[in-house]
Short mmCIF file of C-alpha atoms and ligand atoms in Angstrom, two decimals:
data_model
loop_
_atom_site.label_atom_id
_atom_site.label_comp_id
_atom_site.label_asym_id
_atom_site.label_seq_id
_atom_site.Cartn_x
_atom_site.Cartn_y
_atom_site.Cartn_z
CA MET A 279 -0.04 -0.05 -0.03
CA GLU A 280 1.14 3.51 -0.79
CA PRO A 281 0.81 6.58 1.51
CA ARG A 282 -2.69 7.80 1.80
CA LYS A 283 -3.99 11.08 2.36
CA ILE A 284 -6.19 11.53 5.15
CA THR A 285 -6.71 15.30 5.31
CA GLU A 286 -4.49 18.08 4.06
CA GLY A 287 -0.97 17.30 5.36
CA VAL A 288 -2.01 14.09 7.17
CA PHE A 289 -1.06 10.82 5.79
CA TRP A 290 -1.32 6.94 6.55
CA VAL A 291 2.13 5.51 5.88
CA GLY A 292 1.81 2.28 7.69
CA ALA A 293 1.72 -1.51 6.55
CA VAL A 294 -0.95 -3.85 5.91
CA ASP A 295 0.02 -7.41 6.97
CA TRP A 296 -2.53 -9.58 4.87
CA ASP A 297 -0.86 -12.93 5.75
CA ARG A 298 -0.24 -12.71 9.76
CA ARG A 299 -2.51 -15.53 11.26
CA LEU A 300 -1.13 -15.40 14.94
CA PHE A 301 -0.69 -12.66 17.36
CA ASP A 302 1.59 -13.41 20.52
CA SER A 303 1.75 -16.96 19.47
CA LEU A 304 -1.56 -17.27 20.95
CA ILE A 305 -4.48 -15.62 18.94
CA PRO A 306 -5.75 -16.37 15.70
CA LEU A 307 -5.97 -13.67 13.10
CA PRO A 308 -8.18 -14.76 10.26
CA ASP A 309 -8.35 -11.43 8.72
CA GLY A 310 -4.48 -10.45 9.25
CA THR A 311 -3.76 -6.95 10.72
CA SER A 312 -2.08 -3.62 10.05
CA TYR A 313 0.38 -1.46 11.83
CA ASN A 314 -0.77 2.00 11.11
CA ALA A 315 1.82 4.97 11.13
CA TYR A 316 0.85 8.42 10.18
CA LEU A 317 2.62 11.44 8.97
CA ILE A 318 1.75 14.87 9.80
CA LYS A 319 3.23 17.78 7.95
CA GLY A 320 3.14 21.11 9.68
CA THR A 321 4.29 24.47 7.97
CA GLY A 322 7.52 24.13 10.29
CA LYS A 323 7.74 20.71 11.43
CA THR A 324 7.00 17.23 10.49
CA ALA A 325 6.13 14.44 12.76
CA LEU A 326 5.74 10.50 12.15
CA LEU A 327 3.20 9.07 14.65
CA ASP A 328 4.56 5.43 15.18
CA THR A 329 6.31 3.06 13.06
CA VAL A 330 5.34 -0.56 12.37
CA ASP A 331 6.11 -4.32 13.25
CA PRO A 332 9.94 -4.77 12.47
CA ALA A 333 9.07 -7.45 9.90
CA MET A 334 7.54 -4.59 7.73
CA THR A 335 10.19 -2.23 8.17
CA GLY A 336 10.70 -2.16 4.48
CA VAL A 337 7.15 -1.15 3.57
CA LEU A 338 7.27 1.68 6.13
CA MET A 339 10.63 2.96 4.63
CA ALA A 340 9.05 2.82 1.09
CA ASN A 341 6.21 4.74 2.27
CA LEU A 342 8.68 7.37 3.63
CA ALA A 343 10.81 7.60 0.54
CA GLY A 344 9.84 10.99 -0.64
CA VAL A 345 10.07 12.27 2.90
CA GLU A 346 13.15 14.26 3.40
CA LYS A 347 12.94 15.30 7.01
CA ILE A 348 11.26 14.27 10.16
CA ASP A 349 11.58 16.01 13.13
CA TYR A 350 9.70 14.12 15.62
CA VAL A 351 8.59 10.36 15.85
CA VAL A 352 5.70 10.24 18.31
CA VAL A 353 5.75 7.05 20.12
CA HIS A 354 2.50 5.96 21.59
CA HIS A 355 3.48 2.76 22.65
CA ALA A 356 6.72 0.77 23.02
CA GLU A 357 5.40 -2.62 21.96
CA GLN A 358 7.18 -4.02 18.94
CA ASP A 359 4.29 -3.94 16.51
CA HIS A 360 4.44 -0.19 16.67
CA SER A 361 8.01 0.78 17.78
CA GLY A 362 10.04 -2.25 16.14
CA SER A 363 11.12 0.06 13.25
CA LEU A 364 11.92 2.90 15.39
CA PRO A 365 15.74 2.39 15.42
CA ALA A 366 15.47 2.05 11.75
CA VAL A 367 13.85 5.20 11.27
CA LEU A 368 15.88 7.23 13.65
CA GLU A 369 18.93 5.95 11.72
CA LYS A 370 17.58 7.22 8.61
CA TYR A 371 16.54 10.65 10.20
CA PRO A 372 19.57 11.34 12.27
CA LEU A 373 17.89 14.77 13.52
CA ALA A 374 14.65 13.17 14.60
CA LYS A 375 13.75 12.88 18.01
CA ALA A 376 11.41 10.29 19.61
CA VAL A 377 8.42 12.01 21.39
CA CYS A 378 6.87 10.00 24.12
CA ASN A 379 6.01 10.00 27.84
CA ALA A 380 8.55 9.11 30.66
CA LYS A 381 7.31 5.59 31.18
CA CYS A 382 7.59 4.84 27.44
CA LYS A 383 11.19 6.45 27.57
CA ASP A 384 12.32 3.91 29.97
CA PHE A 385 10.71 1.10 27.80
CA LEU A 386 12.33 2.54 24.55
CA MET A 387 15.83 2.61 26.30
CA ASP A 388 15.18 -0.97 28.09
CA LEU A 389 13.66 -2.62 25.40
CA LEU A 390 14.86 -1.31 22.19
CA HIS A 391 18.26 0.23 23.43
CA LEU A 392 17.70 3.76 22.06
CA PRO A 393 20.03 6.25 23.34
CA GLU A 394 18.73 8.74 25.91
CA ASP A 395 19.57 11.66 23.86
CA ARG A 396 17.31 10.79 20.87
CA ILE A 397 14.26 11.12 23.29
CA VAL A 398 12.15 13.91 24.22
CA THR A 399 9.45 13.55 26.92
CA VAL A 400 6.17 15.10 27.19
CA ALA A 401 3.46 15.45 29.84
CA ASP A 402 -0.21 14.66 29.79
CA GLY A 403 -2.00 17.30 28.02
CA GLU A 404 1.04 19.04 26.39
CA LEU A 405 0.73 20.57 23.03
CA LEU A 406 3.23 20.09 20.23
CA ASP A 407 2.89 22.67 17.43
CA LEU A 408 4.03 21.65 13.90
CA GLY A 409 3.00 24.88 12.41
CA GLY A 410 -0.99 24.87 11.89
CA LYS A 411 -1.05 21.32 13.12
CA THR A 412 -1.24 21.19 16.83
CA LEU A 413 -0.66 17.79 18.54
CA GLU A 414 -2.28 17.32 21.93
CA PHE A 415 -0.90 14.33 23.94
CA ILE A 416 -3.57 12.33 25.88
CA PHE A 417 -2.12 9.71 28.16
CA THR A 418 -4.44 6.64 27.73
CA PRO A 419 -2.24 4.14 29.86
CA TRP A 420 -3.34 0.59 30.67
CA VAL A 421 -5.19 -0.22 27.47
CA HIS A 422 -2.62 -3.13 28.04
CA TRP A 423 0.85 -1.65 28.72
CA PRO A 424 1.30 1.26 31.09
CA GLU A 425 2.78 3.83 28.82
CA THR A 426 0.15 4.12 26.13
CA THR A 427 -0.56 7.81 24.84
CA SER A 428 -3.11 8.87 22.32
CA THR A 429 -2.64 12.19 20.23
CA PHE A 430 -5.51 14.45 19.47
CA LEU A 431 -4.85 16.52 16.06
CA ARG A 432 -6.88 19.65 16.81
CA GLU A 433 -7.19 21.28 13.55
CA ASP A 434 -8.36 18.30 12.12
CA GLY A 435 -10.31 16.49 14.79
CA ILE A 436 -8.44 13.41 14.58
CA LEU A 437 -7.66 11.10 17.34
CA PHE A 438 -4.71 8.73 16.78
CA SER A 439 -5.66 6.15 19.63
CA CYS A 440 -2.96 3.69 19.28
CA ASP A 441 -4.18 0.18 20.21
CA LEU A 442 -7.36 1.54 21.47
CA PHE A 443 -10.29 1.27 19.07
CA GLY A 444 -7.81 -1.10 17.05
CA SER A 445 -8.94 -4.06 14.95
CA HIS A 446 -7.04 -6.89 13.68
CA LEU A 447 -8.09 -6.32 10.12
CA SER A 448 -6.27 -5.92 6.88
CA PHE A 449 -7.84 -3.68 4.65
CA PRO A 450 -7.14 -2.26 1.04
CA GLY A 451 -8.63 1.33 1.58
CA LEU A 452 -8.24 3.51 4.62
CA TYR A 453 -11.70 3.81 6.29
CA VAL A 454 -14.04 1.50 7.71
CA ASP A 455 -16.64 0.20 4.84
CA ASP A 456 -18.39 -2.74 6.83
CA GLU A 457 -19.03 -1.63 10.18
CA GLN A 458 -20.28 -4.79 11.53
CA LYS A 459 -17.12 -6.60 10.27
CA VAL A 460 -14.85 -4.10 11.89
CA CYS A 461 -16.69 -4.01 15.01
CA GLU A 462 -16.44 -7.89 15.34
CA ALA A 463 -12.56 -7.52 14.46
CA SER A 464 -12.32 -4.88 17.19
CA LYS A 465 -14.27 -6.99 19.63
CA ARG A 466 -11.74 -9.83 18.94
CA TYR A 467 -8.91 -7.44 19.85
CA PHE A 468 -10.44 -5.78 22.90
CA ALA A 469 -11.17 -9.27 24.21
CA GLU A 470 -7.61 -10.57 23.65
CA VAL A 471 -5.67 -7.84 25.32
CA MET A 472 -7.88 -5.08 26.86
CA MET A 473 -10.54 -7.00 28.76
CA PRO A 474 -8.52 -7.03 32.08
CA PHE A 475 -8.18 -3.26 31.92
CA ARG A 476 -11.95 -2.42 31.67
CA PRO A 477 -12.02 0.16 34.65
CA THR A 478 -9.24 2.19 33.13
CA ILE A 479 -10.64 2.12 29.70
CA LYS A 480 -13.95 3.27 30.95
CA LYS A 481 -12.24 6.37 32.34
CA HIS A 482 -10.51 6.87 29.11
CA LEU A 483 -13.79 6.73 27.26
CA GLU A 484 -15.28 9.30 29.66
CA ARG A 485 -12.26 11.58 28.99
CA LEU A 486 -12.51 11.38 25.43
CA SER A 487 -16.07 12.02 25.16
CA GLY A 488 -14.88 15.73 26.03
CA PHE A 489 -12.90 16.13 22.67
CA ALA A 490 -14.52 16.96 19.26
CA ILE A 491 -13.25 13.87 17.47
CA LYS A 492 -14.36 13.61 13.68
CA THR A 493 -12.21 10.68 13.05
CA ILE A 494 -10.40 7.99 15.10
CA ALA A 495 -7.21 6.64 13.50
CA PRO A 496 -6.10 3.61 15.42
CA SER A 497 -2.88 1.79 15.07
CA HIS A 498 -4.37 -1.52 13.88
CA GLY A 499 -7.16 -1.79 11.31
CA PRO A 500 -9.06 0.86 9.29
CA LEU A 501 -9.88 4.29 10.29
CA TYR A 502 -13.43 5.37 11.57
CA LYS A 503 -15.13 8.39 9.95
CA ASP A 504 -18.02 7.95 12.30
CA PRO A 505 -16.35 7.42 15.88
CA SER A 506 -19.83 6.89 17.41
CA CYS A 507 -20.47 3.12 16.81
CA ILE A 508 -17.01 1.80 17.80
CA MET A 509 -17.26 4.20 21.07
CA ASP A 510 -20.56 3.06 21.99
CA SER A 511 -19.40 -0.78 21.44
CA HIS A 512 -16.52 0.00 23.78
CA ARG A 513 -18.82 1.38 26.27
CA TYR A 514 -20.79 -1.54 26.33
CA TRP A 515 -17.77 -3.82 26.43
CA VAL A 516 -16.28 -2.23 29.60
CA SER A 517 -19.73 -1.84 31.14
CA ASP A 518 -20.85 -4.26 34.16
CA LYS A 519 -23.69 -5.36 31.74
CA VAL A 520 -23.56 -9.20 31.02
CA SER A 521 -25.92 -11.00 28.35
CA ASN A 522 -28.09 -14.13 29.02
CA THR A 523 -25.26 -16.38 27.73
CA VAL A 524 -23.49 -19.32 29.00
CA ILE A 525 -20.17 -20.43 27.37
CA ILE A 526 -18.90 -23.89 27.77
CA PRO A 527 -15.31 -24.74 27.16
CA PHE A 528 -14.77 -28.37 27.05
CA ALA A 529 -12.64 -31.39 26.06
CA THR A 530 -13.80 -34.73 25.67
CA MET A 531 -11.92 -37.94 25.14
CA HIS A 532 -14.40 -40.80 24.54
CA GLY A 533 -17.54 -38.60 24.15
CA SER A 534 -19.08 -38.81 27.63
CA THR A 535 -18.02 -35.38 28.87
CA GLU A 536 -19.41 -34.15 25.31
CA MET A 537 -22.77 -35.96 26.11
CA MET A 538 -22.85 -33.87 29.36
CA VAL A 539 -22.21 -30.67 27.33
CA GLU A 540 -24.69 -31.41 24.71
CA ARG A 541 -27.30 -32.08 27.53
CA LEU A 542 -26.42 -28.90 29.23
CA ALA A 543 -26.61 -26.89 26.09
CA GLY A 544 -30.11 -28.09 25.23
CA SER A 545 -31.43 -27.82 28.49
CA LEU A 546 -30.12 -24.05 28.72
CA TYR A 547 -31.59 -23.44 25.20
CA ARG A 548 -35.07 -24.51 26.25
CA ARG A 549 -34.82 -22.13 28.83
CA GLY A 550 -34.03 -19.16 26.63
CA ILE A 551 -30.50 -19.02 27.31
CA LYS A 552 -27.99 -18.36 24.63
CA VAL A 553 -25.17 -21.23 24.70
CA GLU A 554 -21.81 -20.98 23.01
CA ARG A 555 -19.80 -24.36 23.07
CA PHE A 556 -16.17 -24.58 22.36
CA ASN A 557 -14.49 -27.94 21.82
CA LEU A 558 -11.02 -26.98 22.74
CA ALA A 559 -9.51 -29.51 20.63
CA ASN A 560 -10.34 -27.23 17.35
CA ALA A 561 -11.81 -23.96 18.90
CA ASP A 562 -10.64 -20.50 17.68
CA THR A 563 -9.02 -18.86 20.82
CA GLY A 564 -10.23 -15.72 19.58
CA ARG A 565 -13.78 -16.62 19.24
CA LEU A 566 -13.79 -17.81 23.10
CA THR A 567 -12.34 -14.68 24.07
CA MET A 568 -14.94 -12.76 22.15
CA ALA A 569 -17.76 -14.80 23.76
CA LEU A 570 -16.35 -13.86 27.04
CA VAL A 571 -16.72 -10.08 26.54
CA ASP A 572 -20.14 -10.17 27.95
CA ALA A 573 -21.24 -13.54 28.84
CA ALA A 574 -22.84 -14.08 32.24
CA THR A 575 -21.83 -17.66 33.10
CA VAL A 576 -18.94 -20.22 32.19
CA VAL A 577 -19.28 -23.95 32.61
CA PHE A 578 -16.07 -25.75 32.23
CA ALA A 579 -16.15 -29.52 31.09
CA SER A 580 -13.51 -31.77 31.31
CA PRO A 581 -12.65 -35.58 31.37
CA THR A 582 -10.06 -36.80 33.82
CA VAL A 583 -6.76 -37.70 32.34
CA LEU A 584 -3.50 -38.41 34.23
CA GLY A 585 -5.31 -37.82 37.36
CA GLY A 586 -6.45 -34.28 36.64
CA ALA A 587 -8.16 -31.91 34.11
CA HIS A 588 -7.50 -32.29 30.39
CA PRO A 589 -4.65 -29.86 29.58
CA LEU A 590 -6.71 -28.00 27.04
CA VAL A 591 -9.20 -27.27 29.82
CA ILE A 592 -6.43 -26.20 32.20
CA SER A 593 -5.10 -23.89 29.43
CA ALA A 594 -8.45 -22.42 28.91
CA ALA A 595 -9.15 -21.79 32.43
CA PHE A 596 -5.92 -20.05 32.85
CA LEU A 597 -6.44 -17.73 30.07
CA ILE A 598 -9.96 -16.99 31.11
CA ASN A 599 -8.75 -16.29 34.55
CA ALA A 600 -6.13 -13.89 33.02
CA LEU A 601 -8.39 -12.04 31.05
CA ARG A 602 -10.77 -11.18 34.04
CA PRO A 603 -14.16 -11.42 32.26
CA LYS A 604 -17.14 -9.91 34.02
CA LEU A 605 -18.36 -13.32 34.40
CA ARG A 606 -21.13 -13.65 37.05
CA TYR A 607 -21.43 -17.56 37.61
CA SER A 608 -19.14 -20.56 36.88
CA ALA A 609 -19.48 -24.29 37.20
CA ILE A 610 -17.45 -27.19 36.42
CA ILE A 611 -18.82 -30.55 35.01
CA GLY A 612 -17.07 -33.76 33.71
CA SER A 613 -16.62 -37.55 33.33
CA LEU A 614 -14.12 -39.70 35.03
CA GLY A 615 -12.85 -43.16 35.16
CA TRP A 616 -12.17 -43.78 38.89
CA GLY A 617 -10.87 -40.77 40.52
CA GLY A 618 -8.67 -37.82 40.26
CA LYS A 619 -8.49 -33.99 41.00
CA MET A 620 -10.06 -32.37 37.80
CA ALA A 621 -12.41 -30.08 39.40
CA GLU A 622 -9.83 -28.95 42.01
CA GLN A 623 -7.29 -28.33 39.29
CA VAL A 624 -9.79 -26.27 37.32
CA SER A 625 -10.89 -24.25 40.60
CA ALA A 626 -7.56 -23.55 41.47
CA ASN A 627 -6.71 -21.78 37.78
CA ILE A 628 -9.84 -19.66 37.87
CA GLY A 629 -9.26 -18.10 41.38
CA GLY A 630 -9.04 -14.54 40.06
CA LEU A 631 -12.66 -14.73 38.78
CA LYS A 632 -15.13 -12.77 40.74
CA ALA A 633 -17.87 -15.60 39.66
CA GLU A 634 -19.86 -17.22 42.09
CA SER A 635 -19.49 -21.03 41.93
CA LEU A 636 -22.71 -23.00 40.96
CA GLY A 637 -21.04 -26.32 41.75
CA THR A 638 -19.60 -29.30 40.26
CA ILE A 639 -21.08 -32.35 38.57
CA LEU A 640 -18.81 -35.48 38.18
CA VAL A 641 -20.07 -38.64 36.74
CA LYS A 642 -18.45 -42.03 36.21
CA GLY A 643 -17.96 -42.98 32.56
CA ARG A 644 -21.08 -42.50 30.25
CA PRO A 645 -23.80 -40.39 32.07
CA ARG A 646 -26.82 -42.20 33.24
CA GLN A 647 -30.39 -40.72 33.39
CA ASP A 648 -29.97 -39.42 36.97
CA ASP A 649 -26.64 -37.89 35.80
CA LEU A 650 -28.33 -36.08 32.96
CA ALA A 651 -31.07 -35.21 35.50
CA LYS A 652 -28.37 -33.24 37.56
CA ILE A 653 -27.38 -31.71 34.39
CA ASP A 654 -30.70 -30.43 33.86
CA SER A 655 -30.79 -29.13 37.55
CA LEU A 656 -27.78 -27.14 36.73
CA ALA A 657 -29.40 -25.43 33.81
CA GLU A 658 -32.39 -24.64 36.04
CA LEU A 659 -30.25 -23.17 38.84
CA ILE A 660 -28.36 -20.90 35.98
CA GLU A 661 -31.65 -19.71 34.79
CA ALA A 662 -32.83 -18.78 38.33
CA LYS A 663 -29.54 -16.97 39.07
CA HIS A 664 -29.77 -15.04 35.63
CA LYS A 665 -33.31 -14.02 36.45
CA GLU A 666 -32.36 -13.13 40.13
CA SER A 667 -29.50 -11.05 38.73
CA GLY A 668 -31.79 -9.31 36.19
CA ILE A 669 -30.00 -10.99 33.17
CA HIS A 670 -32.49 -11.44 30.21
FE1 FEO B 770 -0.63 -3.05 18.72
FE2 FEO B 770 -0.03 -3.16 22.16
O1 FEO B 770 0.38 -3.37 20.47
#
């Protein structure tokens, strides 16, 4: 992709990564992603906002081929996918300074080994005048790292929001053209990295509502000409509201645990409760995390293997615990042969959840009629709890 003009003197100069299929060696990226960098030319100074993933340094450099002078490289976030090309950019533009907050400066020196004399720090709310283009720095820490900053370009009403409002989506144009698709990709991104930080993101949203934002230019995915939809979505995601949904991450070895899952799913469905089941042997981890964004209840289902929970279920429990979703209730079900510590192991891995435990159902081998009746009772209890909490 070539540089793309956003407004007079403002250009997208990033890189689209159509073929990337995994982030953090964990989360599938079915639609690739992009690393957005922006060039802002004032009458006196020129600033580059962020760089790109090191794997795409060549693309950024090609996009900057006609740019003779860069005075500032604003660094919103020290993570490699945005700052990995920074050393190459500073080498090409020896007079350019990296501009960031104090925490980010530490990271750039620690993680990228940048020399201190190439970095200028700014304060929250500070302005940088490029000549007819005024950058206002808005600290937005803990969207998942502690140093993240956004920039508001006053004259053009553009919010450069870094990871916030981003989506893992490759795109041929510049702007969102399919709101539903982008919102889903953004939800995936929010779920994977930002969900644990809902309280701080809630505060950022409140603060940002005081800015006259015409366009949101995130660091991943297309730009938003109309910020309202994506901001409203984030407001819902960070709220305490949950949906009448039960998610069931499960593993099964000989089909007995799956029989329990099927019984539970059917029983919940008949009660008007939405069910999302994830067979962890082949589930998309991103879809699981997306379902966690507003699900009310999780039921882990695991066979007993090697005396404990199935490793896939332990892995899912660990991830769910780390993401701190707003789950209200949890339960554990599973089939075993003769004993073991399956339920104890799952419980030990979800200690960080604030979800009320609705109990454990263990059966030996294939579930019998009375076992299935216990599953129906769990569905009945979940329905009652949801109603009691006003979850519809
Ligand atoms: Fe897109 Fe936190 O890096």
